[in-house]
Amino acid sequence: MQLYTECKIDVNLYAKEESGGGMEEKKVSIVDVAKKSGVSTATVSRVVNQLGGYSKETEKKVLKTIKEYGFRPNVNAIGLRTKRSHCVGVIVPDITNEFFAKIVRILDIFFIKYNYSVLICDSNEDPELEARHIQDMFDKNVDGLIYVSGMESISPILKNHKVPVVFIDRSPKDAEVIVQSDNFQGGYLAAKELLKAGCRKPLLLRDYRMASTIQQRRRGFMEALKENGMECQRDYEVAVMPDYMSAKEKISEILTEKGCCFDGIFTTNDMMALGAMHALAEAGYSVPQQVKLVGFDNVSLSEFCSPPMTTIAQNTEQLGIVAGKALLKLIRKEDIEKKEYVVPVSIQVRSTT
Ligand code: RIB
């Protein structure tokens, strides 16, 4: 996925001059750039900060001078003057989960093109750590914040700050701007795939915390069953921590206590699906012959595990870009089209159904 395109501003902005055989770095000031470009220092500053208010021709001229002579904005000086750090914060609950790592990478690539640095924090699915990171971000004067919250409602810290925030993936009750997958459609497609594969007793293995994403996936799953005259029996909805080991232990426990009382499993992320798959294998049940399986996220393990997993693909590239564009507009105090963005999902049918 070649997302990175030429930076608007070349990052190697030091002028290098030969002196005594060595390469000496000589800083070029904003005044030098203004003089060489025939514009004011205010115009150079606006071009560097991509604030608009100049012609394409002026922008081209200034960027050409910056590239030719080298110029590195003094971000601290700019920050003091413009109250902008040119840094955005990104908080995710588990950077080791490929789904979140992909989101972070997309955001990093997106913002560097607009000369913003990204400050990344991992809240480790811990609301207290999440609150600590939010405060740290504000202390570092980030211009905006994108984050996947683990909280039911937004942190009080956010309410006391004017920093624009875009929530991504999970949406606390009172989130203002949210970018998320069509999780309802994902749960619906998962159930339809299990039914199409012949399942009549599917089990829902979900994250025990009812974040917005999980509620929506659950609703979609139940809706598809209902459309087929079925319903998910109480014992066929199981809630665990959303990780590999918790899912593996829970499925092993059910198989030990009740035997294989289900013929399909939908899990609300791929790590859980892998855990369920290994529990079934250890107990001697074959997938998909005896039990069908559908995961959620389409992280790379779902393709490389054996058998390759059927899963619901979230479009992490779109999630990141839509969230990045929304935050950039909010930082620039521009209107955004809407407050809730839903990115379509798709089903990636492989060998577990
Ligand atoms: O794997 C992590 C899960 O939690 C993903 O499905 C993502 O949507 C997040 O909500």
Coordinates of C-alpha atoms and ligand atoms in Angstrom, one line a residue:
M1 CA 0.0 0.0 0.0
Q2 CA 2.1 2.9 -1.3
L3 CA 0.4 5.8 0.6
Y4 CA 3.4 8.1 1.1
T5 CA 3.6 10.8 -1.6
E6 CA 6.2 13.5 -1.9
C7 CA 6.1 15.8 1.2
K8 CA 4.9 19.3 0.4
I9 CA 8.0 20.5 2.2
D10 CA 11.2 18.7 1.8
V11 CA 12.3 17.5 5.2
N12 CA 16.0 17.8 4.5
L13 CA 16.0 21.5 4.9
Y14 CA 19.5 22.3 6.1
A15 CA 21.7 24.2 3.6
K16 CA 25.0 22.2 3.4
E17 CA 28.1 24.2 2.5
E18 CA 31.5 22.7 1.8
S19 CA 34.0 24.0 4.3
G20 CA 37.4 22.4 5.1
G21 CA 36.3 19.2 3.3
G22 CA 33.5 18.5 5.8
M23 CA 29.8 19.1 5.3
E24 CA 28.9 22.0 7.6
E25 CA 25.2 22.6 8.2
K26 CA 24.4 26.3 8.1
K27 CA 20.9 27.3 9.1
V28 CA 19.0 29.6 6.8
S29 CA 16.5 32.0 8.5
I30 CA 12.9 32.8 7.6
V31 CA 14.2 36.3 6.7
D32 CA 16.6 34.8 4.1
V33 CA 13.8 32.8 2.5
A34 CA 11.5 35.8 2.4
K35 CA 14.1 38.0 0.8
K36 CA 15.1 35.3 -1.8
S37 CA 11.4 34.7 -2.6
G38 CA 10.4 38.3 -2.7
V39 CA 7.7 37.9 -0.1
S40 CA 7.2 38.8 3.6
T41 CA 8.2 36.6 6.5
A42 CA 4.5 36.3 7.4
T43 CA 3.9 34.8 4.0
V44 CA 6.8 32.3 4.4
S45 CA 5.3 31.4 7.8
R46 CA 1.9 30.9 6.3
V47 CA 3.3 28.7 3.5
V48 CA 5.4 26.6 6.0
N49 CA 2.3 26.1 8.1
Q50 CA 0.0 25.5 5.1
L51 CA -2.4 28.2 6.4
G52 CA -3.5 29.4 3.0
G53 CA -4.0 33.1 2.1
Y54 CA -1.4 33.1 -0.7
S55 CA -1.5 32.2 -4.4
K56 CA -0.3 28.8 -5.8
E57 CA 2.4 30.7 -7.6
T58 CA 3.7 32.3 -4.3
E59 CA 3.5 28.9 -2.6
K60 CA 5.5 27.3 -5.4
K61 CA 8.1 30.1 -5.2
V62 CA 8.6 29.9 -1.5
L63 CA 8.8 26.1 -1.5
K64 CA 11.3 26.2 -4.3
T65 CA 13.5 28.7 -2.3
I66 CA 13.1 26.5 0.9
K67 CA 14.2 23.5 -1.1
E68 CA 17.0 25.3 -2.9
Y69 CA 18.6 27.1 0.0
G70 CA 17.3 24.8 2.8
F71 CA 15.2 26.2 5.7
R72 CA 14.1 24.5 8.8
P73 CA 11.2 26.2 10.7
N74 CA 12.0 26.8 14.3
V75 CA 8.9 24.9 15.5
N76 CA 9.4 26.1 19.1
A77 CA 9.5 29.8 18.0
I78 CA 6.5 29.2 15.7
G79 CA 4.7 27.4 18.5
L80 CA 5.2 30.3 20.9
R81 CA 4.0 32.9 18.3
T82 CA 1.1 31.0 16.7
K83 CA 0.2 28.9 19.8
R84 CA 0.6 25.9 17.4
S85 CA 2.9 23.0 18.0
H86 CA 2.3 21.4 14.6
C87 CA 2.0 18.2 16.4
V88 CA -1.1 16.0 16.7
G89 CA -1.7 13.3 19.4
V90 CA -2.8 9.8 18.6
I91 CA -3.9 7.5 21.5
V92 CA -4.7 3.8 20.8
P93 CA -5.6 1.1 23.4
D94 CA -3.1 -1.5 22.2
I95 CA -0.3 -0.7 19.7
T96 CA 0.7 -4.4 19.6
N97 CA -2.7 -5.1 17.9
E98 CA -2.1 -4.8 14.2
F99 CA -5.4 -3.2 13.7
F100 CA -4.4 -0.2 15.8
A101 CA -0.8 -0.2 14.5
K102 CA -2.1 0.1 11.0
I103 CA -4.3 3.1 12.0
V104 CA -1.3 4.8 13.6
R105 CA 0.9 4.3 10.5
I106 CA -1.8 5.7 8.2
L107 CA -2.2 8.8 10.4
D108 CA 1.6 9.3 10.6
I109 CA 1.9 9.2 6.8
F110 CA -1.1 11.4 6.4
F111 CA 0.0 14.2 8.8
I112 CA 3.6 14.4 7.8
K113 CA 2.4 15.5 4.4
Y114 CA 0.9 18.6 6.1
N115 CA 4.1 19.1 8.1
Y116 CA 2.6 17.8 11.4
S117 CA 4.4 15.4 13.7
V118 CA 2.4 12.6 15.4
L119 CA 2.8 11.9 19.1
I120 CA 1.7 8.3 19.7
C121 CA 0.5 6.9 23.1
D122 CA -0.7 3.4 24.0
S123 CA -3.4 3.4 26.8
N124 CA -3.1 -0.4 27.2
E125 CA -6.9 -0.7 27.4
D126 CA -6.6 1.1 30.7
P127 CA -9.0 4.2 31.2
E128 CA -6.7 5.6 33.9
L129 CA -3.7 5.5 31.5
E130 CA -5.9 6.9 28.8
A131 CA -6.7 9.9 30.9
R132 CA -3.0 10.4 31.8
H133 CA -2.1 10.4 28.1
I134 CA -4.8 12.9 27.3
Q135 CA -3.4 15.3 29.9
D136 CA 0.1 14.7 28.7
M137 CA -0.9 15.5 25.1
F138 CA -2.5 18.8 26.2
D139 CA 0.6 19.6 28.3
K140 CA 2.6 19.2 25.1
N141 CA 0.3 21.6 23.4
V142 CA -0.9 19.3 20.6
D143 CA -3.0 21.0 18.0
G144 CA -5.4 18.2 17.8
L145 CA -6.1 14.7 19.1
I146 CA -7.3 11.5 17.4
Y147 CA -8.0 8.6 19.7
V148 CA -9.6 5.3 20.3
S149 CA -11.3 5.6 23.6
G150 CA -12.0 2.7 26.0
M151 CA -14.3 4.8 28.1
E152 CA -18.1 4.8 28.2
S153 CA -18.2 8.6 28.0
I154 CA -15.5 11.1 27.1
S155 CA -12.9 12.0 29.7
P156 CA -13.8 15.1 31.8
I157 CA -10.3 16.4 30.8
L158 CA -11.5 16.7 27.2
K159 CA -14.4 18.9 28.3
N160 CA -12.1 21.5 29.7
H161 CA -10.0 21.9 26.6
K162 CA -10.6 23.5 23.3
V163 CA -8.3 21.1 21.4
P164 CA -10.2 19.5 18.5
V165 CA -10.7 15.8 19.0
V166 CA -11.7 13.1 16.5
F167 CA -12.7 9.7 17.9
I168 CA -11.9 6.7 15.8
D169 CA -13.3 3.2 15.9
R170 CA -14.9 3.2 19.4
S171 CA -17.3 6.0 20.2
P172 CA -17.9 7.1 23.8
K173 CA -21.6 8.2 24.3
D174 CA -21.0 11.9 24.0
A175 CA -18.3 11.9 21.3
E176 CA -18.8 14.8 18.9
V177 CA -16.8 13.7 15.9
I178 CA -16.5 9.9 15.2
V179 CA -15.0 7.8 12.4
Q180 CA -15.9 4.2 12.6
S181 CA -16.5 1.1 10.5
D182 CA -20.0 -0.1 9.6
N183 CA -19.8 -2.5 12.5
F184 CA -23.5 -3.5 12.3
Q185 CA -22.9 -4.6 8.7
G186 CA -19.9 -6.5 9.8
G187 CA -21.8 -8.5 12.4
Y188 CA -24.6 -9.0 9.9
L189 CA -22.2 -10.3 7.2
A190 CA -20.5 -12.6 9.6
A191 CA -23.8 -14.3 10.7
K192 CA -25.0 -14.6 7.0
E193 CA -21.7 -16.3 6.1
L194 CA -22.1 -18.8 9.0
L195 CA -25.7 -19.5 8.0
K196 CA -24.7 -19.9 4.4
A197 CA -22.1 -22.4 5.4
G198 CA -24.8 -24.5 7.1
C199 CA -24.5 -23.4 10.7
R200 CA -27.7 -23.6 12.8
K201 CA -26.2 -23.2 16.3
P202 CA -23.7 -20.3 15.9
L203 CA -21.9 -19.0 19.0
L204 CA -21.1 -15.2 19.5
L205 CA -17.8 -14.8 21.3
R206 CA -17.5 -11.1 22.0
D207 CA -15.4 -8.5 23.9
Y208 CA -16.9 -8.4 27.4
R209 CA -16.8 -4.6 27.4
M210 CA -19.8 -3.3 25.4
A211 CA -17.9 -0.5 23.5
S212 CA -19.9 1.0 20.6
T213 CA -18.1 -1.3 18.1
I214 CA -19.1 -4.4 19.9
Q215 CA -22.7 -3.4 20.5
Q216 CA -23.1 -2.7 16.8
R217 CA -21.4 -5.9 15.7
R218 CA -23.7 -7.8 18.1
R219 CA -26.8 -6.1 16.8
G220 CA -25.9 -6.9 13.2
F221 CA -25.2 -10.6 14.1
M222 CA -28.6 -10.9 15.9
E223 CA -30.5 -9.2 13.1
A224 CA -29.2 -11.7 10.5
L225 CA -30.2 -14.6 12.7
K226 CA -33.6 -13.1 13.3
E227 CA -34.1 -12.6 9.5
N228 CA -33.6 -16.4 9.3
G229 CA -36.1 -17.2 12.0
M230 CA -33.3 -17.9 14.5
E231 CA -32.2 -16.3 17.7
C232 CA -28.9 -16.5 19.6
Q233 CA -29.7 -18.6 22.7
R234 CA -28.5 -17.1 26.0
D235 CA -25.7 -19.7 26.4
Y236 CA -24.6 -18.9 22.8
E237 CA -23.4 -15.5 23.6
V238 CA -20.1 -15.5 25.5
A239 CA -18.2 -12.5 26.7
V240 CA -14.4 -12.5 27.4
M241 CA -11.4 -10.2 27.4
P242 CA -10.7 -9.5 23.6
D243 CA -7.4 -11.4 23.4
Y244 CA -6.1 -14.7 22.1
M245 CA -5.7 -16.5 25.4
S246 CA -9.0 -15.5 27.0
A247 CA -10.8 -16.7 23.9
K248 CA -8.9 -20.0 23.8
E249 CA -9.5 -20.7 27.4
K250 CA -13.2 -20.0 27.2
I251 CA -13.8 -22.2 24.2
S252 CA -11.7 -25.0 25.8
E253 CA -13.8 -24.6 29.0
I254 CA -17.1 -24.9 27.0
L255 CA -15.9 -27.9 25.1
T256 CA -14.8 -29.6 28.3
E257 CA -18.1 -28.9 30.2
K258 CA -20.7 -29.1 27.4
G259 CA -18.9 -30.8 24.4
C260 CA -19.2 -29.1 21.0
C261 CA -22.7 -27.7 21.4
F262 CA -22.2 -25.2 18.6
D263 CA -21.4 -25.5 14.9
G264 CA -20.1 -22.0 14.2
I265 CA -18.4 -19.2 16.1
F266 CA -18.3 -15.4 15.3
T267 CA -15.6 -13.5 17.3
T268 CA -15.4 -9.7 17.5
N269 CA -11.8 -9.7 16.5
D270 CA -9.3 -11.9 14.8
M271 CA -7.1 -12.6 17.8
M272 CA -10.1 -14.1 19.6
A273 CA -10.9 -16.2 16.5
L274 CA -7.3 -17.6 16.5
G275 CA -7.7 -18.5 20.1
A276 CA -11.0 -20.3 19.4
M277 CA -9.4 -22.1 16.4
H278 CA -6.6 -23.4 18.5
A279 CA -8.9 -24.5 21.3
L280 CA -11.0 -26.5 18.8
A281 CA -7.9 -28.1 17.3
E282 CA -6.5 -29.1 20.8
A283 CA -9.9 -30.7 21.6
G284 CA -9.8 -32.6 18.3
Y285 CA -12.5 -30.6 16.4
S286 CA -11.8 -29.7 12.8
V287 CA -12.4 -26.2 11.3
P288 CA -14.4 -25.8 9.0
Q289 CA -15.6 -29.4 8.8
Q290 CA -17.1 -29.6 12.3
V291 CA -17.1 -25.9 13.3
K292 CA -17.2 -22.8 11.1
L293 CA -15.4 -19.6 12.2
V294 CA -15.5 -15.9 11.3
G295 CA -13.3 -13.2 12.8
F296 CA -13.2 -9.4 12.6
D297 CA -10.5 -6.9 11.5
N298 CA -8.7 -8.8 8.7
V299 CA -5.3 -8.4 10.3
S300 CA -2.5 -10.3 8.6
L301 CA -2.6 -13.3 11.0
S302 CA -6.1 -14.1 9.6
E303 CA -4.5 -14.7 6.2
F304 CA -1.5 -16.6 7.4
C305 CA -3.0 -18.9 10.1
S306 CA -4.0 -22.4 9.2
P307 CA -6.6 -22.8 7.9
P308 CA -6.7 -19.1 6.6
M309 CA -9.6 -17.3 8.4
T310 CA -12.8 -15.9 7.1
T311 CA -13.1 -12.5 8.6
I312 CA -14.7 -9.1 8.3
A313 CA -12.2 -6.6 6.8
Q314 CA -12.1 -3.1 8.3
N315 CA -10.7 -0.5 5.9
T316 CA -8.0 0.9 8.2
E317 CA -6.6 3.1 5.4
Q318 CA -9.9 4.8 4.9
L319 CA -10.5 5.1 8.7
G320 CA -7.2 6.8 9.1
I321 CA -7.5 9.1 6.2
V322 CA -11.1 10.2 7.0
A323 CA -10.1 10.8 10.6
G324 CA -7.0 12.7 9.6
K325 CA -8.9 14.9 7.1
A326 CA -11.6 15.7 9.7
L327 CA -9.0 16.7 12.3
L328 CA -7.0 18.8 9.9
K329 CA -10.2 20.8 9.1
L330 CA -11.0 21.2 12.8
I331 CA -7.5 22.4 13.5
R332 CA -7.8 24.9 10.6
K333 CA -11.2 25.9 12.0
E334 CA -12.9 24.9 8.7
D335 CA -16.3 23.3 8.6
I336 CA -16.5 19.5 8.4
E337 CA -19.1 17.8 6.3
K338 CA -20.6 15.8 9.2
K339 CA -19.9 14.6 12.7
E340 CA -20.2 10.8 12.2
Y341 CA -18.4 9.0 9.4
V342 CA -19.1 5.4 8.7
V343 CA -16.6 3.4 6.6
P344 CA -17.9 0.3 4.8
V345 CA -16.6 -3.1 5.8
S346 CA -16.3 -6.2 3.6
I347 CA -16.2 -10.0 4.2
Q348 CA -12.9 -11.8 3.3
V349 CA -14.1 -15.4 2.8
R350 CA -11.2 -17.9 3.3
S351 CA -11.1 -21.4 4.6
T352 CA -12.8 -21.4 8.0
T353 CA -16.4 -21.3 6.5
Ligands
RIB1 O1 -9.0 -5.9 17.6 C1 -9.3 -4.8 18.3 C2 -10.8 -4.5 18.1 O2 -11.1 -3.4 18.9 C3 -11.0 -4.1 16.7 O3 -12.1 -4.8 16.1 C4 -11.3 -2.6 16.7 O4 -12.5 -2.3 16.0 C5 -11.4 -2.3 18.2 O5 -12.7 -1.8 18.5

